[in-house]
Coordinates of C-alpha atoms and ligand atoms in Angstrom, one line a residue:
M261 CA 97.3 7.1 -97.5
H262 CA 100.4 6.0 -98.3
Q263 CA 101.1 3.2 -100.8
T264 CA 104.1 1.2 -102.0
V265 CA 104.2 -0.6 -105.3
H266 CA 107.1 -3.3 -105.9
V267 CA 108.8 -3.2 -109.1
D268 CA 109.8 -7.0 -109.3
L269 CA 112.9 -7.2 -111.4
G270 CA 115.1 -10.1 -109.5
D271 CA 118.1 -8.8 -108.1
R272 CA 117.4 -5.0 -109.4
S273 CA 113.8 -5.0 -107.6
Y274 CA 112.7 -2.1 -105.8
D275 CA 109.6 -0.2 -104.2
V276 CA 107.9 3.1 -105.6
E277 CA 106.4 4.8 -102.3
I278 CA 103.6 7.0 -103.4
G279 CA 102.0 9.9 -100.7
P280 CA 102.0 12.7 -99.1
D281 CA 104.9 14.6 -97.3
L282 CA 107.3 12.1 -98.3
L283 CA 110.0 14.6 -98.8
T284 CA 110.2 15.4 -95.3
R285 CA 110.7 11.9 -94.4
A286 CA 113.1 10.8 -97.3
G287 CA 116.0 9.9 -94.9
G288 CA 114.0 7.1 -93.5
W289 CA 113.6 5.5 -97.0
I290 CA 117.3 6.4 -98.1
S291 CA 119.2 5.7 -95.0
P292 CA 119.0 1.9 -95.6
L293 CA 120.5 2.0 -99.0
L294 CA 123.9 4.1 -97.7
A295 CA 127.1 2.8 -97.0
R296 CA 127.9 6.3 -95.5
P297 CA 125.4 9.0 -94.5
K298 CA 125.9 11.2 -97.4
V299 CA 124.2 11.7 -100.7
A300 CA 124.8 13.9 -104.1
V301 CA 121.3 15.3 -105.2
L302 CA 121.1 16.6 -108.9
T303 CA 118.2 18.8 -109.4
D304 CA 117.2 21.9 -111.7
E305 CA 116.9 25.5 -110.5
N306 CA 113.0 25.8 -110.0
V307 CA 113.1 22.5 -108.2
A308 CA 115.6 23.7 -106.0
G309 CA 113.9 26.8 -105.0
L310 CA 110.6 24.9 -104.1
H311 CA 111.7 21.6 -102.5
L312 CA 115.4 21.3 -101.9
E313 CA 115.1 22.6 -98.3
A314 CA 112.7 20.2 -97.6
L315 CA 114.5 17.5 -98.7
R316 CA 117.6 18.7 -96.8
A317 CA 115.8 18.7 -93.9
G318 CA 114.3 15.2 -94.5
L319 CA 117.5 13.8 -94.9
N320 CA 119.2 15.7 -92.1
A321 CA 116.5 14.1 -89.8
A322 CA 118.1 10.6 -90.5
G323 CA 121.5 12.2 -90.0
I324 CA 122.5 12.0 -93.8
E325 CA 124.6 15.0 -95.2
M326 CA 123.3 16.3 -98.6
T327 CA 125.2 18.1 -101.4
A328 CA 123.3 19.4 -104.5
L329 CA 124.1 20.8 -107.9
A330 CA 121.0 22.7 -109.5
L331 CA 120.9 22.7 -113.5
P332 CA 118.9 24.8 -115.5
A333 CA 115.4 23.9 -115.9
G334 CA 114.0 22.9 -119.2
E335 CA 114.7 20.1 -122.0
A336 CA 117.6 21.8 -123.1
T337 CA 119.6 20.4 -120.1
K338 CA 119.2 16.9 -121.3
S339 CA 122.2 17.2 -123.5
W340 CA 125.6 16.6 -123.7
P341 CA 127.2 20.1 -121.8
H342 CA 124.9 19.5 -118.8
F343 CA 125.6 15.6 -118.7
E344 CA 129.2 16.7 -118.7
R345 CA 129.0 19.1 -115.9
A346 CA 126.9 17.0 -113.8
V347 CA 129.0 13.8 -114.2
E348 CA 132.2 16.2 -113.5
W349 CA 130.5 17.7 -110.4
L350 CA 129.6 13.9 -109.2
L351 CA 133.5 13.2 -109.6
A352 CA 134.3 16.1 -107.9
E353 CA 132.1 15.5 -104.9
K354 CA 134.0 12.2 -104.5
V355 CA 130.8 10.1 -105.0
E356 CA 132.1 6.4 -104.7
R357 CA 131.2 3.1 -106.2
R358 CA 128.9 2.2 -102.8
D359 CA 127.2 5.7 -102.8
V360 CA 123.8 6.8 -103.9
V361 CA 123.1 9.5 -106.0
V362 CA 119.6 11.4 -105.9
A363 CA 117.5 12.9 -108.6
L364 CA 115.0 15.5 -107.3
G365 CA 113.0 16.8 -110.2
G366 CA 111.0 16.1 -113.2
G367 CA 111.7 13.7 -116.3
V368 CA 114.8 15.9 -117.6
I369 CA 116.5 15.5 -114.2
G370 CA 115.5 12.3 -113.6
D371 CA 116.7 11.1 -116.9
L372 CA 119.9 12.9 -117.0
A373 CA 120.9 11.8 -113.2
G374 CA 119.9 8.2 -114.1
F375 CA 122.2 8.2 -117.0
A376 CA 125.1 9.9 -114.7
A377 CA 124.5 7.3 -112.3
A378 CA 124.5 4.6 -114.8
V379 CA 128.0 5.6 -116.1
L380 CA 129.8 7.1 -113.3
R381 CA 132.4 4.7 -111.8
R382 CA 130.7 1.9 -114.4
G383 CA 127.6 2.6 -112.5
V384 CA 126.5 3.5 -108.9
R385 CA 122.8 3.5 -107.7
F386 CA 120.5 6.1 -107.6
V387 CA 117.2 7.3 -106.0
Q388 CA 114.3 9.0 -108.0
I389 CA 112.4 11.7 -106.3
P390 CA 110.0 12.6 -109.0
T391 CA 108.4 16.1 -108.6
S392 CA 106.2 16.4 -111.7
L393 CA 103.2 14.1 -112.6
L394 CA 104.2 13.0 -115.6
A395 CA 107.8 11.9 -114.1
Q396 CA 105.9 10.2 -110.9
V397 CA 103.7 8.2 -113.3
D398 CA 106.1 7.4 -115.9
S399 CA 109.6 8.7 -116.3
S400 CA 111.0 7.8 -112.9
V401 CA 109.7 4.2 -113.0
G402 CA 111.2 1.4 -115.3
G403 CA 115.0 2.6 -115.7
K404 CA 114.9 4.3 -118.9
T405 CA 117.8 7.0 -118.5
G406 CA 119.2 9.2 -120.8
I407 CA 119.7 12.5 -122.7
N408 CA 118.8 14.1 -126.0
A409 CA 121.2 14.2 -129.4
P410 CA 120.9 16.6 -131.8
L411 CA 119.3 14.1 -134.3
G412 CA 116.7 13.2 -132.0
K413 CA 115.2 12.7 -128.4
N414 CA 116.5 10.2 -126.0
L415 CA 119.0 8.7 -128.5
I416 CA 121.6 8.3 -126.0
G417 CA 121.0 6.3 -122.8
A418 CA 121.1 3.1 -120.9
F419 CA 118.6 1.0 -119.0
H420 CA 119.6 1.4 -115.2
Q421 CA 116.9 1.0 -112.4
P422 CA 116.6 3.1 -109.8
S423 CA 116.9 1.6 -106.1
L424 CA 114.1 3.4 -104.9
V425 CA 111.1 6.0 -105.9
L426 CA 110.0 8.2 -103.8
A427 CA 106.9 9.9 -105.4
D428 CA 105.4 12.8 -103.1
T429 CA 102.1 13.6 -104.1
S430 CA 102.3 16.7 -102.1
V431 CA 104.9 18.3 -104.3
L432 CA 102.3 18.0 -107.4
G433 CA 100.5 21.3 -105.7
T434 CA 103.4 23.7 -107.0
M435 CA 102.9 22.5 -110.6
T436 CA 101.1 24.6 -113.0
Q437 CA 97.8 23.5 -114.2
R438 CA 99.2 23.0 -117.6
D439 CA 101.8 20.8 -116.6
F440 CA 99.4 18.9 -114.3
L441 CA 97.0 18.2 -117.1
S442 CA 100.0 17.6 -119.6
G443 CA 101.0 14.7 -116.9
Y444 CA 97.5 13.6 -116.7
G445 CA 97.6 12.8 -120.4
E446 CA 99.9 9.8 -119.2
V447 CA 97.4 8.7 -116.6
V448 CA 94.8 8.7 -118.9
K449 CA 96.9 6.4 -121.3
Y450 CA 97.2 3.9 -118.8
G451 CA 93.4 3.4 -118.5
L452 CA 93.4 3.5 -122.2
L453 CA 96.2 0.7 -122.8
G454 CA 95.2 -2.0 -120.2
D455 CA 92.2 -1.0 -117.0
A456 CA 88.9 0.2 -118.4
K457 CA 88.1 0.1 -114.8
F458 CA 90.6 2.7 -114.3
F459 CA 89.5 4.7 -117.1
D460 CA 85.7 4.4 -115.5
W461 CA 87.2 5.7 -112.4
L462 CA 88.9 8.6 -114.3
E463 CA 85.8 9.7 -115.9
A464 CA 84.1 9.7 -112.6
H465 CA 87.2 11.3 -110.4
G466 CA 89.5 13.2 -112.8
P467 CA 88.2 16.5 -111.5
S468 CA 89.2 15.5 -108.3
V469 CA 92.5 14.5 -109.1
S470 CA 92.9 17.9 -111.2
S471 CA 91.6 20.1 -108.1
G472 CA 94.1 19.0 -105.6
D473 CA 92.0 15.9 -103.7
M474 CA 95.1 14.2 -102.4
A475 CA 93.4 10.6 -101.7
A476 CA 92.4 10.7 -105.5
R477 CA 96.1 12.0 -106.5
V478 CA 97.4 9.3 -104.4
H479 CA 95.1 6.5 -106.1
A480 CA 95.7 7.9 -109.8
V481 CA 99.7 7.8 -109.4
T482 CA 99.6 4.1 -107.6
R483 CA 97.2 2.9 -110.4
S484 CA 99.4 4.3 -113.2
V485 CA 102.7 3.1 -111.2
Q486 CA 101.5 -0.5 -110.5
M487 CA 100.6 -0.9 -114.3
K488 CA 104.2 0.2 -115.6
A489 CA 105.7 -1.9 -112.9
D490 CA 103.5 -4.9 -114.2
I491 CA 104.5 -4.3 -117.7
V492 CA 108.4 -3.7 -117.0
A493 CA 108.4 -6.8 -114.7
R494 CA 107.3 -8.4 -118.0
D495 CA 109.6 -6.7 -120.4
E496 CA 112.1 -4.6 -118.8
T497 CA 114.3 -3.6 -122.1
E498 CA 111.0 -3.2 -124.4
Q499 CA 111.3 -6.5 -126.6
G500 CA 107.6 -6.7 -126.7
D501 CA 105.1 -5.8 -124.1
R502 CA 106.6 -2.9 -122.8
A503 CA 105.8 -0.5 -126.5
L504 CA 102.1 -0.6 -125.1
L505 CA 103.2 2.3 -122.8
N506 CA 103.9 4.3 -126.2
L507 CA 100.0 4.1 -127.0
G508 CA 99.5 7.9 -128.5
H509 CA 103.4 8.4 -128.6
T510 CA 103.7 7.6 -132.3
F511 CA 101.2 10.5 -133.1
C512 CA 102.9 12.5 -130.2
H513 CA 106.4 12.5 -131.5
A514 CA 105.3 13.5 -134.9
L515 CA 103.4 16.4 -133.3
E516 CA 106.3 17.3 -131.2
A517 CA 108.6 17.4 -133.7
A518 CA 106.5 19.6 -135.7
T519 CA 106.0 21.9 -133.2
G520 CA 109.8 22.1 -132.8
Y521 CA 109.6 20.6 -129.4
S522 CA 108.5 23.9 -128.0
D523 CA 106.0 25.5 -125.5
R524 CA 103.3 25.2 -128.3
L525 CA 102.9 21.3 -127.2
L526 CA 104.0 19.9 -124.1
H527 CA 104.7 15.8 -124.0
G528 CA 101.6 14.9 -122.1
E529 CA 99.6 16.9 -124.4
G530 CA 100.7 15.4 -127.3
V531 CA 100.2 11.8 -125.7
A532 CA 96.6 13.0 -125.1
I533 CA 96.0 13.9 -128.2
G534 CA 97.9 10.8 -129.7
C535 CA 95.7 8.7 -127.6
A536 CA 92.5 10.2 -129.4
L537 CA 94.1 9.7 -132.7
A538 CA 95.1 6.0 -132.1
F539 CA 91.7 5.2 -131.0
E540 CA 90.1 7.0 -134.2
L541 CA 92.6 5.0 -136.1
S542 CA 91.3 1.8 -134.6
S543 CA 87.8 2.4 -134.8
R544 CA 88.2 3.3 -138.5
L545 CA 90.2 0.1 -138.9
G546 CA 87.2 -1.7 -137.3
L547 CA 89.3 -2.8 -134.3
C548 CA 86.9 -0.8 -131.6
S549 CA 83.5 0.6 -131.8
Q550 CA 83.0 4.1 -133.0
E551 CA 81.8 5.1 -129.4
D552 CA 85.4 4.7 -128.2
P553 CA 87.2 7.3 -129.8
S554 CA 84.3 9.8 -128.6
R555 CA 84.5 8.7 -125.2
V556 CA 88.3 9.5 -125.0
R557 CA 87.8 12.9 -126.4
A558 CA 85.0 13.5 -124.3
H559 CA 86.8 12.6 -121.0
L560 CA 90.2 14.9 -122.3
R561 CA 87.6 17.9 -123.2
A562 CA 85.8 17.4 -119.9
M563 CA 89.1 17.8 -118.3
G564 CA 89.9 20.9 -119.9
M565 CA 92.9 19.3 -122.0
K566 CA 94.2 19.8 -125.7
T567 CA 92.4 17.1 -127.5
D568 CA 92.3 17.9 -131.1
L569 CA 95.0 19.1 -133.5
A570 CA 92.9 22.4 -133.7
D571 CA 94.1 22.8 -129.8
I572 CA 97.7 22.9 -131.1
P573 CA 98.3 26.9 -131.8
G574 CA 99.9 27.7 -134.9
E575 CA 100.2 26.1 -138.2
L576 CA 100.7 22.2 -138.5
P577 CA 102.6 20.5 -141.6
G578 CA 100.2 18.4 -144.0
A579 CA 99.3 14.6 -143.2
E580 CA 102.0 13.3 -145.5
A581 CA 104.5 15.6 -143.8
L582 CA 103.5 14.2 -140.2
V583 CA 103.8 10.5 -141.3
D584 CA 107.2 11.5 -142.5
L585 CA 108.2 12.6 -139.2
M586 CA 106.6 9.6 -137.9
G587 CA 109.1 7.6 -139.7
Q588 CA 112.0 9.3 -138.0
D589 CA 110.9 8.1 -134.4
K590 CA 113.3 5.8 -132.9
K591 CA 110.8 2.8 -132.1
V592 CA 110.6 2.2 -136.1
V593 CA 111.8 -1.5 -136.4
D594 CA 113.2 -2.3 -139.8
G595 CA 111.6 0.8 -141.7
Q596 CA 108.0 -0.2 -140.5
L597 CA 106.0 2.3 -138.2
R598 CA 105.0 0.7 -135.2
F599 CA 101.5 1.5 -133.8
I600 CA 99.8 0.7 -130.5
L601 CA 96.1 0.3 -131.5
A602 CA 93.0 -0.9 -129.2
R603 CA 90.2 -3.3 -129.6
G604 CA 88.5 -1.2 -127.0
I605 CA 89.2 0.9 -123.7
G606 CA 91.7 -0.9 -121.8
E607 CA 92.6 -3.2 -124.6
A608 CA 95.7 -2.1 -126.4
F609 CA 98.1 -4.1 -128.7
V610 CA 101.1 -3.6 -130.7
T611 CA 101.2 -3.7 -134.4
S612 CA 103.1 -3.1 -137.5
D613 CA 100.4 -3.8 -139.8
V614 CA 98.8 -0.7 -140.5
P615 CA 98.0 0.6 -144.0
K616 CA 99.8 4.2 -144.3
D617 CA 96.8 5.2 -146.3
A618 CA 94.3 4.8 -143.0
V619 CA 96.9 7.1 -141.1
L620 CA 96.8 9.7 -143.6
S621 CA 93.1 9.7 -143.7
V622 CA 92.6 10.1 -139.9
L623 CA 95.3 12.7 -140.0
S624 CA 93.9 14.5 -143.1
D625 CA 90.3 14.6 -141.5
A626 CA 92.0 15.8 -138.2
L627 CA 93.8 18.6 -140.0
A628 CA 90.6 19.7 -141.9
T629 CA 89.0 20.6 -138.6
A630 CA 91.9 22.0 -137.2
Ligands
LIG841 N1 107.9 6.0 -121.2 C1 108.0 4.5 -121.7 C2 108.6 3.4 -120.9 O1 109.2 3.9 -119.8 O2 108.9 2.6 -121.5

């Protein structure tokens, strides 16, 4: 059942190992990377309680010693104070230039630990062990690392590729259903942006992925990672094609800002709603058929996911205010909003040529039914 996806980036290439029970075998994969049998692990307090001892056992079995720092769980950790604490801790643990840092956790830990590894002693290698579905299919692969600034999310960071990613699909069993489905929003995104057959497969097998069928989970993670790896290999630093990975994200970032980056809307929930809105906009611009947005929404609905603005609890600002929030997105280029639109399911493309009126009308109609 175990799969390997290779991320082809020349001398920065690496493998993503995907399958059940990888934590307890982690030492076998990490050992060849080490100059000495010792690693420093950054994790969060929740993940530490659930998975740190399994990782320790997996490393010890290969003769590797482990020290760990558990930071508080949650987005607030992706900030200067916790970053400083992590870097100072790594220095106190005498992590050297040839050592390896391990990130055990979701997107927050992976992004922070990757950035710490990028700057520690001008760059040490790191291994991602993502423990959430979102981190397995998105943030652990591709080398975007960083923290949030008071002025916005992910504004401070570096491209720093991991040396290995271990995506243990067994650990997904400890996620809440809401968090799991939030990560599934990013899985759906891959089918919608570039692989209609994968979207067909998700329509048929999404319920098995959600209910814990391991073979279905491994396939969903593998196909997602394969697609991300292909795009990152073509455009590592997002000069062009990598922006396709932001399907649904322009709407999502406005909705996240409007809901104060709170529990009202998780990132993957915003991505799912954003994908539905991006297809609605594409259909209204005559780019794809009217059936496509209906099909996207039907699948999200069938999975029990947030699909429409009405599914976000509490008040939302008006359409104009939401468009203004889009303008603050860091992916704005020369003041032009960049959208990922689609000519059909699996056929997304990047464009800055979207009339503001069309965006306003999609949002006004979506708000009217909310
Ligand atoms: N999460 C989008 C990217 O890695 O480019």
